[in-house]
Amino acid sequence: MKLLKLVPDNTNIGFVAIRKWAFALTALLTVLAVGATAHKGLNLGVDFVGGLMIEAKFPQAVDTDKVRSTIGRLGVGESSLQQFGDANTVQIRLPLPEQGGAGAANAVVEKTRKAMTAQFPGVTFSRYDTVSGKVSGELIQNGVLAVVLAILGIAVFSWFRYEWQFGVSTFVAIVHDVLMTLGFFAITQLEFDLNIIAAVLTIVGYSINDKMVIDDRIRENMRKYRKMDMKALIDLSVNETLPRTVMTSVTILLALGALLLLGGHVLRGFTAAMMLGIIVGTYSSVYVSSSLLISLGLTPQTSEKKATRKGDYAGTAERVGPRDDGAKP
Amino acid sequence: MLNFSRWAIFAIILPLAIGVLCAIPSFLPDATVAHLPRFMQTRVNLGLDLSGGSHLLLEASTQDVAKQRLTNMEEQVRTELRRGDPKIAIGDISARDGKLSFMVRDPAQVDAAVERIRPLTQGAGLTGQRDFNVEVVNSSTIVITPTEAGIKNAVKSAMEVSTEVIRRRIDEMGTREPTIQQQGDNRIVVQVPGLQDPKALKALLGQTAKLEFKLVDTTANPSEVAQGRAPVGSEVLPYVNNPSGVPFIAVKRQVMVSGEDLTDATQGYDQSNQAIVNIRFNSSGGRKFGQVTSQNVNRPFAIILDGKVLSAPNINEPILGGSAQVSGSFTVESANQLAIALRSGKLPVNFVVVEERTVGPGLGADSIRAGLIASVVAVVAVAVFMFVSYGRFGMYANLAVAINVLVILGVMGILGATLTLPGIAGFVLTIGTAVDANVLIYERIREERRRGRNVVAAIEHGYKEASRTIFEANVTHAIAGGIMLALGSGPVKGFAIVLLIGIATSVFTAVTFTRMVVANWVRRTRPTDIHI
């Protein structure tokens, strides 16, 4: 049996040669993503803005306008409706009543349930969430903190583990991945909730996995081929790891594809975010972070030069210094 | 690398076998698991999003606690100085800006008054601080200020008591396996699987259930009461069901009997078949109740719940047996709820629901089914892909993934971790990434073969070089997972648990385990070339 090889042996693709173009494209996409997020904003779920979310399941397909007018007559505030793929399930979002304390949210759910049952017999509320403004504020805070800490933690780890250039390029690439994901959610207006934070953190984790593998190979080759030109060395390293990068991305996309198509509507946004993140993360490992190493002045002699160039990047050199692992001649 | 000692093989197989064994009960029906020995009853708990149920986050008002303490202190001071022996005459006690202050009429008695008040305060914290500071200002005014440490202590103990009370109340409802945990300084998480309608639960939790019996002040002028004014020693309380139509009533401040003396409360019916609550007092409560009712026959007394008068019946005869009836236009349901609340003690603070998530059992079941199907499809797709890419070695990787999935379930069972919907996503992702380690190794072996190394050397090199990379990549992945676990709540946490366990187990199965299997095969067959 002939084994499948997605990437032929001994590829020699010039990734680095087109890095200027790649940077330009990356910068453009990033600006677009940030612009879309700033302009359109994210469709934040009740987790983050507070309020009431009801998921109503109808026995047959239902007209959202009719649902909207039924709820509109109740005087419980502006409702926002969203239909899931199957047309039988509608997500209703309502603001949390400002007054009335603990029982008020419950009263709104009851009121809605009553009116809906009268209008659409057989409807069930398969789930509902109420989140107060105070809790949602904390959830936003913790979510943002988690993402920021994860990015910093990983960047610091790769800085300590390798040269500082790796820390910087990794940091840039991850920030890029996160911004792209935000842009995706701003453009699609898919609901952004707590689950998505988990997805973003996973993307960060995966994307870093990818970069570590390539970075590790670059460092290995830096020791092996001391005299090699850095551009050629990075091309070599990316090409050598390319079969793995593609294989792994494909297996994960296979798994996520199954989840996207069959995993149920609750996880759809979550899975979509992760799939996008895997693609973006793979792109940024190959085209952004590795090429950035050259712009940051990484050379095979970096370790030797470090002592003389200390002044250029005050303070960081001493920390990087001791980790030459016997690379000196 | 080909030589795995007997001990090494044992050390690799044993933990995996234990992990797989611990996963089995999760697939068995409840009845079968109940027959297994205790150590085998390790099952993965299903989160509320999968089993259906309600999650409530309750928040206590700390200001409430502080205010209540101040009111208690005010009562204590008044009782101690005005009723104690010898009496010390004081002016009105003012409670402003969170502190108490009052004048002592005879300046010569100021020191004596302070001496009497000091013992009312209690130690707080470890530094010898008291929970209240007592100071004399302007030579005749005494100011009592609550200290930070005192308030903190009070909130802490109020939360401990509340957690207990809530647990008891929920147990009384007969729901199974509720989780009740304190979170942060002033919050309690309540999770009740299977509960679809948390209305009754919230009603129960919303009650502080402080029961008091006080005499009605019959001397009060009805028109003044209607305006909210009461004679000295009395107070005006809301009384919604007042037959006279005025929704207020004046009652004596002094408590005849309070809920602390209560030993039991049950729902029952009176002669006219109205729902009532039967209560029974302990001996000292019964004695007090008997005494007061003997002295006040033909006068009304008020039954007060949480500062609201439920009813104000006349005392027709002394009530000596230590049991009484509380009536107040109840329905059977509300009487039963009050009885539960009274039985389980009073909540020392008010709670509000700041977060509620309820998932119907239908959706939960749908999610499980969808998650299972997706997982199976993902496993099959990945397995086929690995096989067509790496042949025999791909099958070793698949075996490692299969064991890995079971071991993750087993570890979750041992840790008592909860599987949530995002947890299932974590599973699927783990399946995808678990093969990454093997992909790294196999690609490395392919490379080494191309460079002309012999089979054994290529395999050896592949494992060695790839292991370092795998380790590093997984450490960074674990950093992200650890942060999710520490900061996340709900879905983020559920996802992080599976991810972290998956990272730990996948390194073991994908690297150590497959290496042993590969070594075993190479040693047996001594291949001169490998198909990879």
mmCIF file of N, CA and C in Angstrom, chain A residues 1 3-6 9-10 47 57 106 126-132 134-135 138-139 146 149-150 157 161-162 194-195 201-202 205 208-209 212-213 216-217 220 224 240 243-244 247-248 250-252 254-255 258-259 262-264 266-267 270, chain B residues 59 187 198-199 202 354-360 363 366 370 374 377-378 381-382 385 388-391 421-422 425 428-429 432-433 435-436 439-440 443-444 446-447 450-451 468-469 472-473 475-477 483-484 487 489 491-492 495 531-532:
data_model
loop_
_atom_site.group_PDB
_atom_site.id
_atom_site.type_symbol
_atom_site.label_atom_id
_atom_site.label_comp_id
_atom_site.label_asym_id
_atom_site.label_seq_id
_atom_site.Cartn_x
_atom_site.Cartn_y
_atom_site.Cartn_z
ATOM 1 N N MET A 1 0.841 -1.208 0.000
ATOM 2 C CA MET A 1 0.000 0.000 0.000
ATOM 3 C C MET A 1 0.869 1.249 0.000
ATOM 4 N N LEU A 3 1.624 4.918 0.955
ATOM 5 C CA LEU A 3 1.180 5.813 2.009
ATOM 6 C C LEU A 3 0.915 7.210 1.462
ATOM 7 N N LEU A 4 -0.063 7.858 2.098
ATOM 8 C CA LEU A 4 -0.435 9.206 1.680
ATOM 9 C C LEU A 4 0.583 10.218 2.187
ATOM 10 N N LYS A 5 1.034 11.055 1.259
ATOM 11 C CA LYS A 5 1.916 12.134 1.708
ATOM 12 C C LYS A 5 1.359 13.456 1.222
ATOM 13 N N LEU A 6 0.868 14.250 2.122
ATOM 14 C CA LEU A 6 0.259 15.521 1.723
ATOM 15 C C LEU A 6 1.324 16.492 1.237
ATOM 16 N N ASP A 9 8.394 14.963 -0.161
ATOM 17 C CA ASP A 9 9.681 15.022 0.548
ATOM 18 C C ASP A 9 10.506 16.193 0.043
ATOM 19 N N ASN A 10 11.349 16.665 0.913
ATOM 20 C CA ASN A 10 12.340 17.686 0.538
ATOM 21 C C ASN A 10 11.756 18.871 -0.229
ATOM 22 N N ASP A 47 -23.529 36.659 28.795
ATOM 23 C CA ASP A 47 -22.419 36.450 29.724
ATOM 24 C C ASP A 47 -21.676 37.756 29.968
ATOM 25 N N LYS A 57 -37.728 26.272 21.941
ATOM 26 C CA LYS A 57 -37.792 25.223 20.924
ATOM 27 C C LYS A 57 -39.243 25.036 20.512
ATOM 28 N N ASN A 106 -36.959 36.255 36.976
ATOM 29 C CA ASN A 106 -37.817 35.089 36.938
ATOM 30 C C ASN A 106 -39.202 35.430 36.431
ATOM 31 N N SER A 126 -35.807 25.440 26.233
ATOM 32 C CA SER A 126 -34.832 24.384 26.503
ATOM 33 C C SER A 126 -33.703 24.868 27.403
ATOM 34 N N ARG A 127 -33.448 26.168 27.419
ATOM 35 C CA ARG A 127 -32.553 26.675 28.459
ATOM 36 C C ARG A 127 -32.740 28.174 28.578
ATOM 37 N N TYR A 128 -32.411 28.707 29.720
ATOM 38 C CA TYR A 128 -32.361 30.162 29.829
ATOM 39 C C TYR A 128 -31.312 30.584 30.834
ATOM 40 N N ASP A 129 -30.678 31.698 30.542
ATOM 41 C CA ASP A 129 -29.636 32.241 31.413
ATOM 42 C C ASP A 129 -30.025 33.648 31.805
ATOM 43 N N THR A 130 -29.820 33.987 33.051
ATOM 44 C CA THR A 130 -29.911 35.395 33.430
ATOM 45 C C THR A 130 -28.602 35.759 34.114
ATOM 46 N N VAL A 131 -28.029 36.855 33.682
ATOM 47 C CA VAL A 131 -26.762 37.281 34.263
ATOM 48 C C VAL A 131 -26.878 38.754 34.623
ATOM 49 N N SER A 132 -26.581 39.085 35.859
ATOM 50 C CA SER A 132 -26.684 40.477 36.275
ATOM 51 C C SER A 132 -25.497 41.264 35.732
ATOM 52 N N LYS A 134 -23.463 43.109 37.170
ATOM 53 C CA LYS A 134 -22.276 43.033 38.013
ATOM 54 C C LYS A 134 -21.435 41.802 37.655
ATOM 55 N N VAL A 135 -22.133 40.657 37.553
ATOM 56 C CA VAL A 135 -21.421 39.414 37.234
ATOM 57 C C VAL A 135 -20.837 39.480 35.833
ATOM 58 N N GLU A 138 -17.637 41.240 35.709
ATOM 59 C CA GLU A 138 -16.529 40.424 36.222
ATOM 60 C C GLU A 138 -16.105 39.377 35.202
ATOM 61 N N LEU A 139 -17.097 38.806 34.493
ATOM 62 C CA LEU A 139 -16.771 37.776 33.513
ATOM 63 C C LEU A 139 -15.936 38.367 32.381
ATOM 64 N N ALA A 146 -7.591 36.584 31.366
ATOM 65 C CA ALA A 146 -7.112 35.240 31.044
ATOM 66 C C ALA A 146 -6.363 35.248 29.718
ATOM 67 N N LEU A 149 -3.040 37.278 30.080
ATOM 68 C CA LEU A 149 -2.051 36.528 30.868
ATOM 69 C C LEU A 149 -1.501 35.335 30.088
ATOM 70 N N ALA A 150 -2.390 34.667 29.345
ATOM 71 C CA ALA A 150 -1.934 33.508 28.578
ATOM 72 C C ALA A 150 -0.902 33.943 27.546
ATOM 73 N N PHE A 157 7.711 32.645 28.467
ATOM 74 C CA PHE A 157 8.291 31.301 28.466
ATOM 75 C C PHE A 157 9.234 31.116 27.276
ATOM 76 N N ARG A 161 13.234 30.564 27.295
ATOM 77 C CA ARG A 161 13.680 29.277 26.801
ATOM 78 C C ARG A 161 14.646 29.456 25.620
ATOM 79 N N TYR A 162 14.353 30.447 24.747
ATOM 80 C CA TYR A 162 15.190 30.678 23.567
ATOM 81 C C TYR A 162 15.764 32.094 23.650
ATOM 82 N N LEU A 194 -18.810 33.321 26.806
ATOM 83 C CA LEU A 194 -17.728 32.709 27.595
ATOM 84 C C LEU A 194 -17.046 31.569 26.852
ATOM 85 N N ASN A 195 -17.865 30.785 26.119
ATOM 86 C CA ASN A 195 -17.298 29.683 25.355
ATOM 87 C C ASN A 195 -16.225 30.162 24.398
ATOM 88 N N LEU A 201 -8.494 31.027 23.908
ATOM 89 C CA LEU A 201 -7.358 30.527 24.674
ATOM 90 C C LEU A 201 -6.798 29.255 24.053
ATOM 91 N N THR A 202 -7.688 28.455 23.497
ATOM 92 C CA THR A 202 -7.223 27.231 22.856
ATOM 93 C C THR A 202 -6.415 27.548 21.612
ATOM 94 N N GLY A 205 -3.142 28.499 22.605
ATOM 95 C CA GLY A 205 -2.361 27.319 22.954
ATOM 96 C C GLY A 205 -1.897 26.545 21.728
ATOM 97 N N ILE A 208 0.675 28.415 19.540
ATOM 98 C CA ILE A 208 1.999 28.416 20.156
ATOM 99 C C ILE A 208 2.682 27.065 19.976
ATOM 100 N N ASN A 209 1.865 26.006 20.020
ATOM 101 C CA ASN A 209 2.372 24.665 19.767
ATOM 102 C C ASN A 209 3.108 24.642 18.438
ATOM 103 N N MET A 212 6.305 26.703 18.462
ATOM 104 C CA MET A 212 7.368 26.039 19.230
ATOM 105 C C MET A 212 8.083 25.002 18.372
ATOM 106 N N VAL A 213 7.289 24.258 17.609
ATOM 107 C CA VAL A 213 7.877 23.206 16.786
ATOM 108 C C VAL A 213 8.835 23.815 15.765
ATOM 109 N N ASP A 216 11.848 25.504 17.525
ATOM 110 C CA ASP A 216 12.760 24.484 18.017
ATOM 111 C C ASP A 216 13.691 24.008 16.889
ATOM 112 N N ARG A 217 13.086 23.857 15.704
ATOM 113 C CA ARG A 217 13.870 23.395 14.570
ATOM 114 C C ARG A 217 14.851 24.479 14.111
ATOM 115 N N GLU A 220 17.708 24.409 16.438
ATOM 116 C CA GLU A 220 18.525 23.226 16.193
ATOM 117 C C GLU A 220 19.433 23.441 14.974
ATOM 118 N N LYS A 224 23.531 23.631 14.087
ATOM 119 C CA LYS A 224 24.066 22.688 13.116
ATOM 120 C C LYS A 224 24.814 23.426 12.008
ATOM 121 N N GLU A 240 11.373 21.803 6.532
ATOM 122 C CA GLU A 240 11.558 20.511 7.217
ATOM 123 C C GLU A 240 10.358 20.175 8.109
ATOM 124 N N PRO A 243 5.746 19.102 6.632
ATOM 125 C CA PRO A 243 4.858 17.931 6.636
ATOM 126 C C PRO A 243 4.098 17.810 7.956
ATOM 127 N N ARG A 244 4.808 18.001 9.052
ATOM 128 C CA ARG A 244 4.157 17.909 10.354
ATOM 129 C C ARG A 244 3.094 18.996 10.499
ATOM 130 N N MET A 247 0.107 18.038 8.382
ATOM 131 C CA MET A 247 -0.552 16.837 8.915
ATOM 132 C C MET A 247 -1.387 17.156 10.153
ATOM 133 N N THR A 248 -0.756 17.846 11.086
ATOM 134 C CA THR A 248 -1.447 18.121 12.346
ATOM 135 C C THR A 248 -2.644 19.037 12.117
ATOM 136 N N VAL A 250 -4.413 19.266 9.523
ATOM 137 C CA VAL A 250 -5.481 18.493 8.890
ATOM 138 C C VAL A 250 -6.196 17.604 9.900
ATOM 139 N N THR A 251 -5.428 16.931 10.759
ATOM 140 C CA THR A 251 -6.120 16.051 11.724
ATOM 141 C C THR A 251 -7.036 16.869 12.633
ATOM 142 N N ILE A 252 -6.548 18.037 13.064
ATOM 143 C CA ILE A 252 -7.383 18.834 13.961
ATOM 144 C C ILE A 252 -8.597 19.383 13.221
ATOM 145 N N LEU A 254 -10.054 17.945 10.782
ATOM 146 C CA LEU A 254 -10.968 16.811 10.642
ATOM 147 C C LEU A 254 -11.821 16.667 11.895
ATOM 148 N N ALA A 255 -11.150 16.708 13.055
ATOM 149 C CA ALA A 255 -11.872 16.544 14.320
ATOM 150 C C ALA A 255 -12.853 17.698 14.528
ATOM 151 N N ALA A 258 -15.951 17.541 12.304
ATOM 152 C CA ALA A 258 -16.976 16.642 12.829
ATOM 153 C C ALA A 258 -17.805 17.369 13.884
ATOM 154 N N LEU A 259 -17.126 18.126 14.724
ATOM 155 C CA LEU A 259 -17.807 18.846 15.794
ATOM 156 C C LEU A 259 -18.696 19.945 15.221
ATOM 157 N N LEU A 262 -21.718 18.085 13.409
ATOM 158 C CA LEU A 262 -22.541 17.153 14.178
ATOM 159 C C LEU A 262 -22.640 17.481 15.664
ATOM 160 N N GLY A 263 -21.888 18.453 16.128
ATOM 161 C CA GLY A 263 -21.781 18.674 17.572
ATOM 162 C C GLY A 263 -22.929 19.442 18.198
ATOM 163 N N GLY A 264 -23.928 19.823 17.420
ATOM 164 C CA GLY A 264 -25.055 20.550 17.999
ATOM 165 C C GLY A 264 -24.842 22.050 17.952
ATOM 166 N N VAL A 266 -25.201 24.407 20.120
ATOM 167 C CA VAL A 266 -24.646 25.157 21.242
ATOM 168 C C VAL A 266 -23.160 25.430 21.048
ATOM 169 N N LEU A 267 -22.484 24.475 20.411
ATOM 170 C CA LEU A 267 -21.030 24.589 20.274
ATOM 171 C C LEU A 267 -20.588 25.157 18.931
ATOM 172 N N PHE A 270 -18.310 28.268 18.935
ATOM 173 C CA PHE A 270 -17.078 27.821 19.556
ATOM 174 C C PHE A 270 -16.190 27.073 18.557
ATOM 175 N N GLU B 59 -25.691 36.182 45.809
ATOM 176 C CA GLU B 59 -24.783 37.140 46.410
ATOM 177 C C GLU B 59 -25.411 37.723 47.657
ATOM 178 N N ARG B 187 -20.356 35.130 48.024
ATOM 179 C CA ARG B 187 -21.221 34.469 47.057
ATOM 180 C C ARG B 187 -21.332 32.980 47.322
ATOM 181 N N PRO B 198 -36.426 26.412 38.598
ATOM 182 C CA PRO B 198 -35.795 26.800 39.855
ATOM 183 C C PRO B 198 -36.621 27.804 40.653
ATOM 184 N N LYS B 199 -37.894 27.985 40.270
ATOM 185 C CA LYS B 199 -38.709 29.001 40.936
ATOM 186 C C LYS B 199 -38.846 28.715 42.435
ATOM 187 N N LYS B 202 -35.668 29.218 44.297
ATOM 188 C CA LYS B 202 -35.320 30.616 44.545
ATOM 189 C C LYS B 202 -36.208 31.222 45.615
ATOM 190 N N VAL B 354 -27.638 36.596 41.260
ATOM 191 C CA VAL B 354 -26.946 37.444 40.304
ATOM 192 C C VAL B 354 -26.673 36.717 38.991
ATOM 193 N N GLU B 355 -26.826 35.407 39.002
ATOM 194 C CA GLU B 355 -26.602 34.665 37.768
ATOM 195 C C GLU B 355 -27.426 33.401 37.850
ATOM 196 N N GLU B 356 -28.107 33.090 36.761
ATOM 197 C CA GLU B 356 -28.877 31.860 36.759
ATOM 198 C C GLU B 356 -28.761 31.219 35.395
ATOM 199 N N ARG B 357 -28.480 29.928 35.389
ATOM 200 C CA ARG B 357 -28.453 29.209 34.115
ATOM 201 C C ARG B 357 -29.243 27.934 34.273
ATOM 202 N N THR B 358 -30.228 27.769 33.421
ATOM 203 C CA THR B 358 -31.064 26.593 33.512
ATOM 204 C C THR B 358 -31.081 25.902 32.164
ATOM 205 N N VAL B 359 -30.828 24.624 32.188
ATOM 206 C CA VAL B 359 -30.845 23.856 30.952
ATOM 207 C C VAL B 359 -31.863 22.741 31.086
ATOM 208 N N GLY B 360 -32.771 22.673 30.139
ATOM 209 C CA GLY B 360 -33.778 21.613 30.159
ATOM 210 C C GLY B 360 -33.135 20.277 29.860
ATOM 211 N N LEU B 363 -32.522 19.379 26.035
ATOM 212 C CA LEU B 363 -31.358 19.966 25.379
ATOM 213 C C LEU B 363 -30.084 19.239 25.810
ATOM 214 N N ASP B 366 -29.838 16.028 23.995
ATOM 215 C CA ASP B 366 -29.469 16.318 22.606
ATOM 216 C C ASP B 366 -27.979 16.586 22.497
ATOM 217 N N ALA B 370 -25.277 14.573 20.337
ATOM 218 C CA ALA B 370 -24.511 15.253 19.293
ATOM 219 C C ALA B 370 -23.016 15.169 19.587
ATOM 220 N N ALA B 374 -20.296 13.319 17.248
ATOM 221 C CA ALA B 374 -19.169 14.107 16.738
ATOM 222 C C ALA B 374 -17.847 13.486 17.158
ATOM 223 N N VAL B 377 -17.214 10.267 15.107
ATOM 224 C CA VAL B 377 -16.843 10.605 13.731
ATOM 225 C C VAL B 377 -15.425 11.175 13.694
ATOM 226 N N ALA B 378 -15.122 12.044 14.668
ATOM 227 C CA ALA B 378 -13.790 12.645 14.714
ATOM 228 C C ALA B 378 -12.727 11.563 14.878
ATOM 229 N N ALA B 381 -12.410 9.534 11.608
ATOM 230 C CA ALA B 381 -11.780 10.317 10.547
ATOM 231 C C ALA B 381 -10.273 10.443 10.784
ATOM 232 N N VAL B 382 -9.931 10.791 12.025
ATOM 233 C CA VAL B 382 -8.514 10.961 12.358
ATOM 234 C C VAL B 382 -7.778 9.621 12.224
ATOM 235 N N PHE B 385 -7.212 8.691 8.603
ATOM 236 C CA PHE B 385 -6.196 9.580 8.067
ATOM 237 C C PHE B 385 -4.791 9.182 8.536
ATOM 238 N N VAL B 388 -3.764 5.880 6.644
ATOM 239 C CA VAL B 388 -3.318 6.019 5.262
ATOM 240 C C VAL B 388 -2.017 6.815 5.179
ATOM 241 N N SER B 389 -1.701 7.593 6.207
ATOM 242 C CA SER B 389 -0.472 8.383 6.154
ATOM 243 C C SER B 389 0.743 7.633 6.683
ATOM 244 N N TYR B 390 0.549 6.818 7.706
ATOM 245 C CA TYR B 390 1.715 6.196 8.342
ATOM 246 C C TYR B 390 1.638 4.677 8.429
ATOM 247 N N GLY B 391 0.587 4.088 7.878
ATOM 248 C CA GLY B 391 0.505 2.634 7.879
ATOM 249 C C GLY B 391 0.512 2.043 9.278
ATOM 250 N N LEU B 421 -20.228 20.439 28.222
ATOM 251 C CA LEU B 421 -20.287 20.464 26.763
ATOM 252 C C LEU B 421 -18.966 20.960 26.158
ATOM 253 N N PRO B 422 -18.427 22.073 26.647
ATOM 254 C CA PRO B 422 -17.111 22.470 26.151
ATOM 255 C C PRO B 422 -16.056 21.414 26.473
ATOM 256 N N ALA B 425 -15.880 19.276 23.625
ATOM 257 C CA ALA B 425 -15.069 19.937 22.608
ATOM 258 C C ALA B 425 -13.586 19.771 22.933
ATOM 259 N N VAL B 428 -12.555 16.395 21.768
ATOM 260 C CA VAL B 428 -12.358 16.301 20.329
ATOM 261 C C VAL B 428 -11.037 16.965 19.939
ATOM 262 N N LEU B 429 -10.768 18.098 20.556
ATOM 263 C CA LEU B 429 -9.515 18.783 20.260
ATOM 264 C C LEU B 429 -8.330 17.937 20.710
ATOM 265 N N GLY B 432 -7.497 15.461 18.228
ATOM 266 C CA GLY B 432 -6.760 16.069 17.134
ATOM 267 C C GLY B 432 -5.310 16.352 17.480
ATOM 268 N N THR B 433 -5.084 16.865 18.668
ATOM 269 C CA THR B 433 -3.713 17.248 19.018
ATOM 270 C C THR B 433 -2.888 16.062 19.514
ATOM 271 N N VAL B 435 -2.540 13.235 18.295
ATOM 272 C CA VAL B 435 -1.769 12.604 17.230
ATOM 273 C C VAL B 435 -0.608 13.493 16.807
ATOM 274 N N ASP B 436 -0.665 14.771 17.205
ATOM 275 C CA ASP B 436 0.411 15.683 16.822
ATOM 276 C C ASP B 436 1.762 15.161 17.280
ATOM 277 N N VAL B 439 2.730 12.504 14.993
ATOM 278 C CA VAL B 439 3.089 13.067 13.695
ATOM 279 C C VAL B 439 4.516 13.606 13.750
ATOM 280 N N LEU B 440 4.826 14.341 14.798
ATOM 281 C CA LEU B 440 6.169 14.890 14.970
ATOM 282 C C LEU B 440 7.226 13.791 14.937
ATOM 283 N N GLU B 443 7.333 11.978 11.387
ATOM 284 C CA GLU B 443 7.946 12.813 10.359
ATOM 285 C C GLU B 443 9.455 12.870 10.569
ATOM 286 N N ARG B 444 9.820 12.889 11.835
ATOM 287 C CA ARG B 444 11.244 12.908 12.151
ATOM 288 C C ARG B 444 11.910 11.604 11.706
ATOM 289 N N ARG B 446 10.867 9.670 9.292
ATOM 290 C CA ARG B 446 10.956 9.728 7.831
ATOM 291 C C ARG B 446 12.202 10.514 7.404
ATOM 292 N N GLU B 447 12.410 11.655 8.049
ATOM 293 C CA GLU B 447 13.561 12.489 7.733
ATOM 294 C C GLU B 447 14.871 11.743 7.938
ATOM 295 N N ARG B 450 15.492 9.292 5.311
ATOM 296 C CA ARG B 450 15.946 9.916 4.059
ATOM 297 C C ARG B 450 17.418 10.265 4.134
ATOM 298 N N ARG B 451 17.856 10.619 5.328
ATOM 299 C CA ARG B 451 19.275 10.947 5.487
ATOM 300 C C ARG B 451 20.141 9.694 5.492
ATOM 301 N N ARG B 468 11.828 16.283 22.736
ATOM 302 C CA ARG B 468 12.144 17.587 23.299
ATOM 303 C C ARG B 468 11.130 18.638 22.822
ATOM 304 N N THR B 469 10.886 18.609 21.517
ATOM 305 C CA THR B 469 9.926 19.550 20.950
ATOM 306 C C THR B 469 8.540 19.348 21.551
ATOM 307 N N GLU B 472 8.325 20.791 25.012
ATOM 308 C CA GLU B 472 8.262 22.243 25.043
ATOM 309 C C GLU B 472 6.903 22.767 24.590
ATOM 310 N N ALA B 473 6.413 22.185 23.495
ATOM 311 C CA ALA B 473 5.124 22.636 22.979
ATOM 312 C C ALA B 473 4.021 22.393 23.998
ATOM 313 N N VAL B 475 4.344 22.209 27.310
ATOM 314 C CA VAL B 475 4.453 23.111 28.465
ATOM 315 C C VAL B 475 3.720 24.415 28.164
ATOM 316 N N THR B 476 3.941 24.952 26.965
ATOM 317 C CA THR B 476 3.268 26.211 26.642
ATOM 318 C C THR B 476 1.760 26.025 26.561
ATOM 319 N N HIS B 477 1.352 24.904 26.000
ATOM 320 C CA HIS B 477 -0.074 24.615 25.937
ATOM 321 C C HIS B 477 -0.660 24.531 27.345
ATOM 322 N N ILE B 483 -4.040 28.802 33.003
ATOM 323 C CA ILE B 483 -4.658 30.117 33.164
ATOM 324 C C ILE B 483 -6.170 30.021 33.022
ATOM 325 N N MET B 484 -6.625 29.211 32.065
ATOM 326 C CA MET B 484 -8.067 29.007 31.916
ATOM 327 C C MET B 484 -8.671 28.438 33.192
ATOM 328 N N LEU B 487 -8.583 31.229 36.083
ATOM 329 C CA LEU B 487 -9.416 32.425 35.933
ATOM 330 C C LEU B 487 -10.810 32.128 35.403
ATOM 331 N N SER B 489 -14.530 30.560 34.528
ATOM 332 C CA SER B 489 -15.675 30.073 35.277
ATOM 333 C C SER B 489 -16.516 29.314 34.278
ATOM 334 N N PRO B 491 -17.981 27.311 31.576
ATOM 335 C CA PRO B 491 -17.523 26.565 30.409
ATOM 336 C C PRO B 491 -15.999 26.584 30.245
ATOM 337 N N VAL B 492 -15.393 27.728 30.570
ATOM 338 C CA VAL B 492 -13.949 27.842 30.393
ATOM 339 C C VAL B 492 -13.245 26.829 31.282
ATOM 340 N N PHE B 495 -13.660 23.200 30.085
ATOM 341 C CA PHE B 495 -12.807 22.943 28.940
ATOM 342 C C PHE B 495 -11.363 22.745 29.391
ATOM 343 N N HIS B 531 8.040 0.916 6.430
ATOM 344 C CA HIS B 531 7.109 1.580 5.526
ATOM 345 C C HIS B 531 6.474 2.734 6.307
ATOM 346 N N ILE B 532 7.025 3.903 6.180
ATOM 347 C CA ILE B 532 6.481 5.017 6.973
ATOM 348 C C ILE B 532 6.444 6.283 6.136
#
